[in-house]
């Protein structure tokens, strides 16, 4: 057994860690340089499912040269590097109605579902410019109204990497079996704390009941199938202590989680004073998270504090595609600069996003533009004759308060 573990550790250290570094080269997480942590995460992934890890590595290496070549060609044509990923809304349907949900605020009128054709074109377009990842958000991607197209695209594109955010309500064995078969999907389980802390935020079920029982069941189901997964948590005043606690880390580490992403609350409802962390609170949260990293083998990414990263990635490292194909910089800034059904991503980025890139040159990259520069986005949209979503208008209205109040 010791020999087997030593061999597994050698594979994790020799193959898993370099691949993780390559995949994270655009980031600057707080764990950068923690080789022992990277080794442990790679080891856990290999031990949990050796075949899956081996196939994932093989697929990554097989497609890496062509993707890099496509990126180089894009850069030579346009003079800048293309985004690495697309964030996609496969549909508006979700059984929950979580407090302060950003994507829920841009759903106006009749609910939409992205067609299979639009979803496939999105996958093709990001690969053509050298992108490697497609991120399904929603709504919930596995909701019965939209999961068929999502699962079909995942099944038909084994060379891509997909990240799938889910609230856990709809996750079933047949979904996990497809993820295992294709070895191309990272399940991102959305949770905003343990038990009642989560349920006070992620709710909406009949009778006002929370959703943590589904999160726990989904984590257990993934663990039973030996499929490593990641977590996503929205950081706010009511849960910052809970989601940075040792109890939180142990609960999900015991169920097979290997990474956790902590994102700042974006006040698209206008309610920021009782939800967002002030600068001093954000600093305290970041310290607790860094301390927790010393005691957990879950890789922790502090997106709530963008000064720990290379900065806001909206419109630069990722784009957002709505269910109808509209392309925006970010899901929190729903201003469409084009439509993927009508234009290529190359054209959208090189021509229609030119004014956005110029605007970004005058903004600090370390700050989220949704909470610090919504007014600049609004002015640009008005100048370009683009429709402005309620999200942007709300963020513009409260922006003076965000700065004056010392919020992030």
Short mmCIF file of C-alpha atoms in Angstrom, two decimals:
data_model
loop_
_atom_site.label_atom_id
_atom_site.label_comp_id
_atom_site.label_asym_id
_atom_site.label_seq_id
_atom_site.Cartn_x
_atom_site.Cartn_y
_atom_site.Cartn_z
CA UNK A 1 0.00 0.00 0.00
CA UNK A 2 2.89 2.36 0.84
CA UNK A 3 4.51 1.57 -2.52
CA UNK A 4 1.25 2.24 -4.33
CA UNK A 5 0.79 5.56 -2.54
CA UNK A 6 4.39 6.55 -3.26
CA UNK A 7 3.86 5.85 -6.96
CA UNK A 8 0.61 7.81 -6.93
CA UNK A 9 2.34 10.72 -5.25
CA UNK A 10 5.08 10.61 -7.88
CA UNK A 11 2.49 10.81 -10.67
CA UNK A 12 0.70 13.65 -8.89
CA UNK A 13 3.93 15.55 -8.35
CA UNK A 14 5.40 14.90 -11.77
CA UNK A 15 2.27 15.37 -13.90
CA UNK A 16 -0.57 16.80 -11.86
CA UNK A 17 1.24 19.80 -10.39
CA UNK A 18 2.72 21.10 -13.69
CA UNK A 19 -0.72 20.84 -15.30
CA UNK A 20 -2.30 22.72 -12.42
CA UNK A 21 0.31 25.45 -12.74
CA UNK A 22 -0.34 25.67 -16.48
CA UNK A 23 -4.07 25.90 -15.92
CA UNK A 24 -3.64 28.60 -13.28
CA UNK A 25 -1.03 30.73 -15.06
CA UNK A 26 -3.45 33.62 -15.53
CA UNK A 27 -4.19 33.81 -11.80
CA UNK A 28 -2.29 34.84 -8.74
CA UNK A 29 -4.01 32.95 -5.92
CA UNK A 30 -2.88 33.11 -2.32
CA UNK A 31 -1.67 29.51 -2.54
CA UNK A 32 0.76 30.20 -5.41
CA UNK A 33 4.07 28.53 -4.65
CA UNK A 34 2.65 26.16 -2.04
CA UNK A 35 4.07 23.08 -3.76
CA UNK A 36 3.10 20.70 -0.96
CA UNK A 37 -0.54 21.81 -1.22
CA UNK A 38 -0.57 21.43 -5.00
CA UNK A 39 0.98 18.00 -4.60
CA UNK A 40 -1.67 16.99 -2.07
CA UNK A 41 -4.53 18.17 -4.29
CA UNK A 42 -3.13 16.36 -7.31
CA UNK A 43 -2.60 13.28 -5.14
CA UNK A 44 -6.20 13.37 -3.93
CA UNK A 45 -7.51 13.67 -7.50
CA UNK A 46 -5.36 10.76 -8.68
CA UNK A 47 -6.27 8.60 -5.69
CA UNK A 48 -9.99 9.37 -6.00
CA UNK A 49 -10.13 8.32 -9.63
CA UNK A 50 -6.87 7.33 -11.36
CA UNK A 51 -8.52 6.55 -14.71
CA UNK A 52 -10.41 9.84 -14.81
CA UNK A 53 -7.32 11.86 -13.94
CA UNK A 54 -5.23 10.03 -16.52
CA UNK A 55 -7.78 10.68 -19.28
CA UNK A 56 -8.12 14.33 -18.29
CA UNK A 57 -4.35 14.80 -18.50
CA UNK A 58 -4.16 13.00 -21.85
CA UNK A 59 -6.96 15.14 -23.31
CA UNK A 60 -5.33 18.33 -22.05
CA UNK A 61 -1.94 17.47 -23.54
CA UNK A 62 -3.46 16.35 -26.84
CA UNK A 63 -5.26 19.64 -27.48
CA UNK A 64 -2.77 22.05 -25.91
CA UNK A 65 -0.62 22.69 -29.04
CA UNK A 66 -3.58 23.54 -31.28
CA UNK A 67 -5.15 25.80 -28.68
CA UNK A 68 -1.91 27.67 -28.11
CA UNK A 69 -1.44 28.05 -31.86
CA UNK A 70 -4.95 29.50 -32.20
CA UNK A 71 -4.18 32.00 -29.43
CA UNK A 72 -0.93 33.03 -31.11
CA UNK A 73 -2.70 33.51 -34.45
CA UNK A 74 -5.42 35.61 -32.79
CA UNK A 75 -2.78 37.78 -31.13
CA UNK A 76 -0.89 38.27 -34.41
CA UNK A 77 -4.11 39.39 -36.16
CA UNK A 78 -5.47 41.65 -33.44
CA UNK A 79 -2.58 42.72 -31.23
CA UNK A 80 -4.00 41.37 -27.96
CA UNK A 81 -4.64 37.97 -26.38
CA UNK A 82 -8.12 36.43 -26.51
CA UNK A 83 -10.16 35.37 -23.46
CA UNK A 84 -9.52 31.92 -22.01
CA UNK A 85 -13.15 31.10 -21.33
CA UNK A 86 -16.82 31.77 -21.95
CA UNK A 87 -19.34 32.05 -19.13
CA UNK A 88 -22.62 30.78 -20.58
CA UNK A 89 -26.21 31.04 -19.40
CA UNK A 90 -27.84 27.83 -20.67
CA UNK A 91 -31.23 28.94 -19.38
CA UNK A 92 -33.06 31.06 -16.82
CA UNK A 93 -34.77 28.26 -14.92
CA UNK A 94 -33.88 27.56 -11.29
CA UNK A 95 -35.92 26.10 -8.44
CA UNK A 96 -34.33 28.50 -5.95
CA UNK A 97 -34.62 32.24 -5.47
CA UNK A 98 -31.49 33.07 -3.54
CA UNK A 99 -31.05 36.35 -1.72
CA UNK A 100 -29.17 38.80 -3.93
CA UNK A 101 -28.69 36.42 -6.88
CA UNK A 102 -26.86 38.44 -9.56
CA UNK A 103 -28.07 36.49 -12.56
CA UNK A 104 -31.65 36.49 -11.28
CA UNK A 105 -31.67 40.29 -11.47
CA UNK A 106 -31.13 40.35 -15.23
CA UNK A 107 -33.99 37.95 -15.96
CA UNK A 108 -36.78 40.15 -17.30
CA UNK A 109 -39.89 38.98 -19.11
CA UNK A 110 -40.30 35.42 -20.31
CA UNK A 111 -37.68 32.91 -19.21
CA UNK A 112 -35.21 31.94 -21.93
CA UNK A 113 -33.39 28.69 -22.71
CA UNK A 114 -30.25 28.65 -24.87
CA UNK A 115 -30.74 26.56 -27.99
CA UNK A 116 -28.48 23.64 -28.77
CA UNK A 117 -27.27 25.50 -31.88
CA UNK A 118 -26.25 28.60 -29.90
CA UNK A 119 -24.55 26.48 -27.25
CA UNK A 120 -22.63 24.50 -29.85
CA UNK A 121 -21.59 27.66 -31.70
CA UNK A 122 -20.35 29.14 -28.41
CA UNK A 123 -18.17 26.07 -27.82
CA UNK A 124 -16.83 26.17 -31.39
CA UNK A 125 -16.11 29.89 -31.25
CA UNK A 126 -14.12 29.84 -28.02
CA UNK A 127 -12.03 26.92 -29.30
CA UNK A 128 -11.35 28.74 -32.60
CA UNK A 129 -9.64 31.58 -30.74
CA UNK A 130 -7.73 29.23 -28.45
CA UNK A 131 -10.00 29.23 -25.41
CA UNK A 132 -10.02 26.17 -23.22
CA UNK A 133 -13.06 26.44 -21.00
CA UNK A 134 -16.83 26.93 -21.10
CA UNK A 135 -18.49 27.78 -17.81
CA UNK A 136 -22.18 26.97 -17.37
CA UNK A 137 -23.93 29.19 -14.85
CA UNK A 138 -27.65 29.87 -15.15
CA UNK A 139 -30.29 29.52 -13.69
CA UNK A 140 -29.26 26.02 -12.81
CA UNK A 141 -27.67 24.24 -15.81
CA UNK A 142 -29.12 20.90 -14.70
CA UNK A 143 -32.69 22.14 -14.40
CA UNK A 144 -34.94 19.83 -16.49
CA UNK A 145 -35.87 22.74 -18.79
CA UNK A 146 -32.27 23.19 -19.99
CA UNK A 147 -30.11 20.22 -18.94
CA UNK A 148 -30.60 18.25 -22.17
CA UNK A 149 -28.66 20.77 -24.29
CA UNK A 150 -25.99 21.17 -21.60
CA UNK A 151 -25.35 17.44 -21.30
CA UNK A 152 -25.37 16.97 -25.07
CA UNK A 153 -22.72 19.65 -25.60
CA UNK A 154 -20.57 18.21 -22.80
CA UNK A 155 -20.88 14.73 -24.32
CA UNK A 156 -20.04 15.93 -27.85
CA UNK A 157 -16.94 17.97 -26.89
CA UNK A 158 -14.56 15.72 -24.96
CA UNK A 159 -11.56 17.93 -25.79
CA UNK A 160 -13.02 20.96 -24.02
CA UNK A 161 -13.03 21.66 -20.29
CA UNK A 162 -16.42 22.55 -18.83
CA UNK A 163 -17.18 24.05 -15.44
CA UNK A 164 -20.75 23.54 -14.31
CA UNK A 165 -22.24 25.52 -11.42
CA UNK A 166 -25.14 23.76 -9.72
CA UNK A 167 -27.22 24.27 -6.60
CA UNK A 168 -27.35 20.49 -6.15
CA UNK A 169 -31.13 20.21 -6.51
CA UNK A 170 -31.03 18.54 -9.93
CA UNK A 171 -27.77 16.56 -9.86
CA UNK A 172 -28.43 12.89 -10.69
CA UNK A 173 -26.34 9.77 -11.26
CA UNK A 174 -26.73 9.91 -15.05
CA UNK A 175 -25.19 13.41 -15.08
CA UNK A 176 -22.19 12.18 -13.09
CA UNK A 177 -21.83 9.17 -15.38
CA UNK A 178 -21.49 11.50 -18.39
CA UNK A 179 -18.94 13.63 -16.54
CA UNK A 180 -16.98 10.49 -15.73
CA UNK A 181 -17.21 9.12 -19.26
CA UNK A 182 -15.95 12.32 -20.89
CA UNK A 183 -13.51 13.36 -18.15
CA UNK A 184 -14.03 16.99 -19.13
CA UNK A 185 -16.31 18.54 -16.51
CA UNK A 186 -15.59 20.27 -13.21
CA UNK A 187 -18.68 20.34 -11.01
CA UNK A 188 -18.88 23.57 -9.01
CA UNK A 189 -21.26 23.10 -6.09
CA UNK A 190 -22.75 26.43 -4.98
CA UNK A 191 -22.98 26.80 -1.22
CA UNK A 192 -23.00 29.87 1.01
CA UNK A 193 -22.22 28.17 4.30
CA UNK A 194 -23.20 25.20 6.41
CA UNK A 195 -26.79 24.34 7.30
CA UNK A 196 -28.80 27.35 8.52
CA UNK A 197 -26.17 29.86 7.35
CA UNK A 198 -26.60 28.64 3.79
CA UNK A 199 -30.36 28.28 4.12
CA UNK A 200 -30.78 31.92 5.13
CA UNK A 201 -29.32 32.88 1.73
CA UNK A 202 -29.89 30.03 -0.71
CA UNK A 203 -33.60 29.44 -0.37
CA UNK A 204 -36.84 29.70 -2.32
CA UNK A 205 -38.23 26.21 -1.90
CA UNK A 206 -41.92 25.81 -0.97
CA UNK A 207 -42.50 26.85 2.61
CA UNK A 208 -39.36 28.99 2.64
CA UNK A 209 -37.12 26.00 3.31
CA UNK A 210 -33.43 26.23 2.51
CA UNK A 211 -31.33 24.13 0.17
CA UNK A 212 -28.41 22.77 2.22
CA UNK A 213 -29.87 19.27 2.31
CA UNK A 214 -29.51 19.20 -1.50
CA UNK A 215 -25.94 20.49 -1.31
CA UNK A 216 -25.03 17.79 1.19
CA UNK A 217 -26.73 15.09 -0.88
CA UNK A 218 -24.98 16.28 -4.07
CA UNK A 219 -21.58 16.31 -2.34
CA UNK A 220 -22.19 12.78 -1.04
CA UNK A 221 -23.32 11.61 -4.48
CA UNK A 222 -20.20 13.01 -6.15
CA UNK A 223 -18.02 11.44 -3.47
CA UNK A 224 -19.69 8.04 -3.91
CA UNK A 225 -18.79 8.19 -7.62
CA UNK A 226 -15.21 9.26 -6.79
CA UNK A 227 -15.63 12.46 -8.80
CA UNK A 228 -13.63 15.33 -7.25
CA UNK A 229 -15.51 18.64 -7.25
CA UNK A 230 -15.12 22.30 -6.31
CA UNK A 231 -17.15 24.80 -4.30
CA UNK A 232 -18.38 28.30 -5.02
CA UNK A 233 -19.40 30.66 -2.21
CA UNK A 234 -20.67 34.24 -2.26
CA UNK A 235 -18.93 36.20 0.50
CA UNK A 236 -21.13 38.52 2.55
CA UNK A 237 -21.42 39.86 6.07
CA UNK A 238 -23.73 37.08 7.24
CA UNK A 239 -21.54 34.14 6.17
CA UNK A 240 -17.91 35.33 6.02
CA UNK A 241 -17.00 33.70 9.33
CA UNK A 242 -18.77 30.42 8.52
CA UNK A 243 -17.30 29.83 5.05
CA UNK A 244 -13.76 30.56 6.26
CA UNK A 245 -14.06 28.23 9.26
CA UNK A 246 -12.29 24.92 9.81
CA UNK A 247 -15.70 23.26 10.19
CA UNK A 248 -16.70 24.34 6.68
CA UNK A 249 -13.41 23.10 5.21
CA UNK A 250 -13.59 19.73 6.99
CA UNK A 251 -17.20 19.12 5.99
CA UNK A 252 -16.44 19.39 2.28
CA UNK A 253 -12.89 17.99 2.34
CA UNK A 254 -14.31 14.80 3.86
CA UNK A 255 -16.70 14.59 0.90
CA UNK A 256 -14.05 15.02 -1.78
CA UNK A 257 -13.91 18.75 -2.54
CA UNK A 258 -10.50 19.77 -3.87
CA UNK A 259 -10.98 23.52 -4.49
CA UNK A 260 -13.17 26.39 -3.30
CA UNK A 261 -13.77 29.75 -4.97
CA UNK A 262 -14.90 32.68 -2.83
CA UNK A 263 -16.48 35.55 -4.77
CA UNK A 264 -17.54 38.95 -3.51
CA UNK A 265 -21.20 39.84 -3.20
CA UNK A 266 -22.29 42.11 -6.08
CA UNK A 267 -25.21 44.31 -4.95
CA UNK A 268 -27.36 44.28 -8.08
CA UNK A 269 -30.41 44.53 -5.82
CA UNK A 270 -29.04 47.77 -4.39
CA UNK A 271 -28.76 46.31 -0.88
CA UNK A 272 -25.07 46.62 -0.14
CA UNK A 273 -24.85 48.08 3.37
CA UNK A 274 -26.12 44.92 5.07
CA UNK A 275 -24.57 42.45 2.61
CA UNK A 276 -21.18 43.55 1.25
CA UNK A 277 -17.99 43.41 3.25
CA UNK A 278 -16.36 46.74 4.04
CA UNK A 279 -12.65 47.05 3.28
CA UNK A 280 -11.61 46.23 6.85
CA UNK A 281 -13.98 43.23 6.93
CA UNK A 282 -12.60 42.03 3.60
CA UNK A 283 -9.09 42.23 5.00
CA UNK A 284 -10.13 40.19 8.04
CA UNK A 285 -11.83 37.59 5.83
CA UNK A 286 -8.73 37.32 3.64
CA UNK A 287 -6.56 36.75 6.71
CA UNK A 288 -8.90 34.02 8.00
CA UNK A 289 -8.92 32.33 4.61
CA UNK A 290 -5.13 32.42 4.36
CA UNK A 291 -4.96 30.94 7.87
CA UNK A 292 -7.50 28.24 6.98
CA UNK A 293 -5.39 27.32 3.94
CA UNK A 294 -2.65 26.18 6.31
CA UNK A 295 -4.98 23.53 7.77
CA UNK A 296 -6.94 22.26 4.77
CA UNK A 297 -6.03 20.40 1.61
CA UNK A 298 -8.79 22.21 -0.32
CA UNK A 299 -7.25 24.80 -2.64
CA UNK A 300 -8.77 28.18 -1.66
CA UNK A 301 -9.18 30.99 -4.22
CA UNK A 302 -10.00 34.39 -2.78
CA UNK A 303 -11.81 36.15 -5.62
CA UNK A 304 -13.54 38.36 -3.04
CA UNK A 305 -10.23 40.21 -2.74
CA UNK A 306 -9.09 40.86 -6.29
CA UNK A 307 -5.82 42.41 -5.09
CA UNK A 308 -4.73 38.80 -4.51
CA UNK A 309 -5.22 38.10 -8.21
CA UNK A 310 -4.19 39.78 -11.43
CA UNK A 311 -7.49 41.60 -11.19
CA UNK A 312 -10.93 41.82 -12.77
CA UNK A 313 -11.18 39.51 -15.76
CA UNK A 314 -14.40 40.91 -17.27
CA UNK A 315 -14.08 41.28 -21.03
CA UNK A 316 -10.39 40.38 -20.91
CA UNK A 317 -10.01 36.81 -19.68
CA UNK A 318 -13.66 35.83 -19.99
CA UNK A 319 -16.87 36.86 -21.75
CA UNK A 320 -20.49 36.23 -20.83
CA UNK A 321 -22.99 34.77 -23.31
CA UNK A 322 -26.70 35.11 -22.52
CA UNK A 323 -29.28 32.47 -23.44
CA UNK A 324 -30.18 34.42 -26.59
CA UNK A 325 -26.52 34.66 -27.68
CA UNK A 326 -25.86 38.25 -26.52
CA UNK A 327 -22.18 38.73 -25.57
CA UNK A 328 -21.28 40.92 -22.58
CA UNK A 329 -18.10 41.54 -20.55
CA UNK A 330 -19.54 39.93 -17.43
CA UNK A 331 -22.75 38.45 -16.04
CA UNK A 332 -22.97 41.39 -13.61
CA UNK A 333 -22.65 43.93 -16.45
CA UNK A 334 -25.30 42.85 -18.92
CA UNK A 335 -24.39 45.19 -21.80
CA UNK A 336 -24.34 43.33 -25.11
CA UNK A 337 -21.56 44.25 -27.54
CA UNK A 338 -22.62 41.63 -30.07
CA UNK A 339 -24.43 38.34 -30.56
CA UNK A 340 -22.66 35.04 -31.06
CA UNK A 341 -25.44 33.87 -33.39
CA UNK A 342 -24.66 36.70 -35.81
CA UNK A 343 -20.98 37.50 -35.31
CA UNK A 344 -17.81 35.51 -34.70
CA UNK A 345 -16.03 35.96 -31.38
CA UNK A 346 -13.02 37.18 -33.34
CA UNK A 347 -15.11 40.02 -34.82
CA UNK A 348 -16.86 40.83 -31.55
CA UNK A 349 -13.55 41.10 -29.70
CA UNK A 350 -11.54 42.91 -32.37
CA UNK A 351 -14.22 45.39 -33.51
CA UNK A 352 -17.19 45.66 -31.17
CA UNK A 353 -15.19 45.32 -27.95
CA UNK A 354 -12.52 47.81 -29.04
CA UNK A 355 -14.14 50.67 -27.14
CA UNK A 356 -14.49 48.51 -24.02
CA UNK A 357 -10.81 47.54 -24.10
CA UNK A 358 -9.85 51.21 -24.44
CA UNK A 359 -12.03 52.08 -21.45
CA UNK A 360 -10.39 49.31 -19.40
CA UNK A 361 -6.97 50.84 -20.02
CA UNK A 362 -8.00 53.79 -17.82
CA UNK A 363 -9.35 51.64 -14.98
CA UNK A 364 -7.45 49.79 -12.25
CA UNK A 365 -7.25 46.10 -13.06
CA UNK A 366 -7.26 45.12 -9.40
CA UNK A 367 -10.86 46.26 -8.86
CA UNK A 368 -14.16 44.69 -9.93
CA UNK A 369 -15.57 47.04 -12.56
CA UNK A 370 -19.14 46.10 -11.63
CA UNK A 371 -18.74 47.70 -8.19
CA UNK A 372 -16.22 50.44 -9.02
CA UNK A 373 -16.83 51.52 -12.61
CA UNK A 374 -20.44 50.81 -13.55
CA UNK A 375 -20.80 54.51 -14.45
CA UNK A 376 -18.02 54.20 -17.03
CA UNK A 377 -19.75 51.17 -18.55
CA UNK A 378 -23.05 53.06 -18.65
CA UNK A 379 -21.44 56.04 -20.41
CA UNK A 380 -19.81 53.73 -22.94
CA UNK A 381 -23.09 51.92 -23.60
CA UNK A 382 -24.90 55.23 -24.16
CA UNK A 383 -22.17 56.41 -26.52
CA UNK A 384 -22.29 53.15 -28.50
CA UNK A 385 -26.10 53.02 -28.51
CA UNK A 386 -26.22 49.77 -26.55
CA UNK A 387 -29.07 48.66 -24.31
CA UNK A 388 -28.40 49.07 -20.58
CA UNK A 389 -29.70 46.42 -18.18
CA UNK A 390 -31.31 47.09 -14.77
CA UNK A 391 -28.16 45.60 -13.20
CA UNK A 392 -25.98 48.40 -14.54
CA UNK A 393 -28.45 51.14 -13.61
CA UNK A 394 -28.66 49.88 -10.02
CA UNK A 395 -24.88 49.65 -9.69
CA UNK A 396 -24.48 53.19 -11.05
CA UNK A 397 -26.98 54.53 -8.52
CA UNK A 398 -25.24 53.01 -5.50
CA UNK A 399 -21.63 53.46 -6.69
CA UNK A 400 -21.05 56.71 -4.69
CA UNK A 401 -22.16 54.88 -1.55
CA UNK A 402 -19.84 51.97 -2.25
CA UNK A 403 -16.83 54.29 -2.42
CA UNK A 404 -17.84 56.55 0.48
CA UNK A 405 -18.77 53.65 2.73
CA UNK A 406 -15.46 51.87 2.25
CA UNK A 407 -17.03 48.85 0.61
CA UNK A 408 -15.07 46.67 -1.81
#
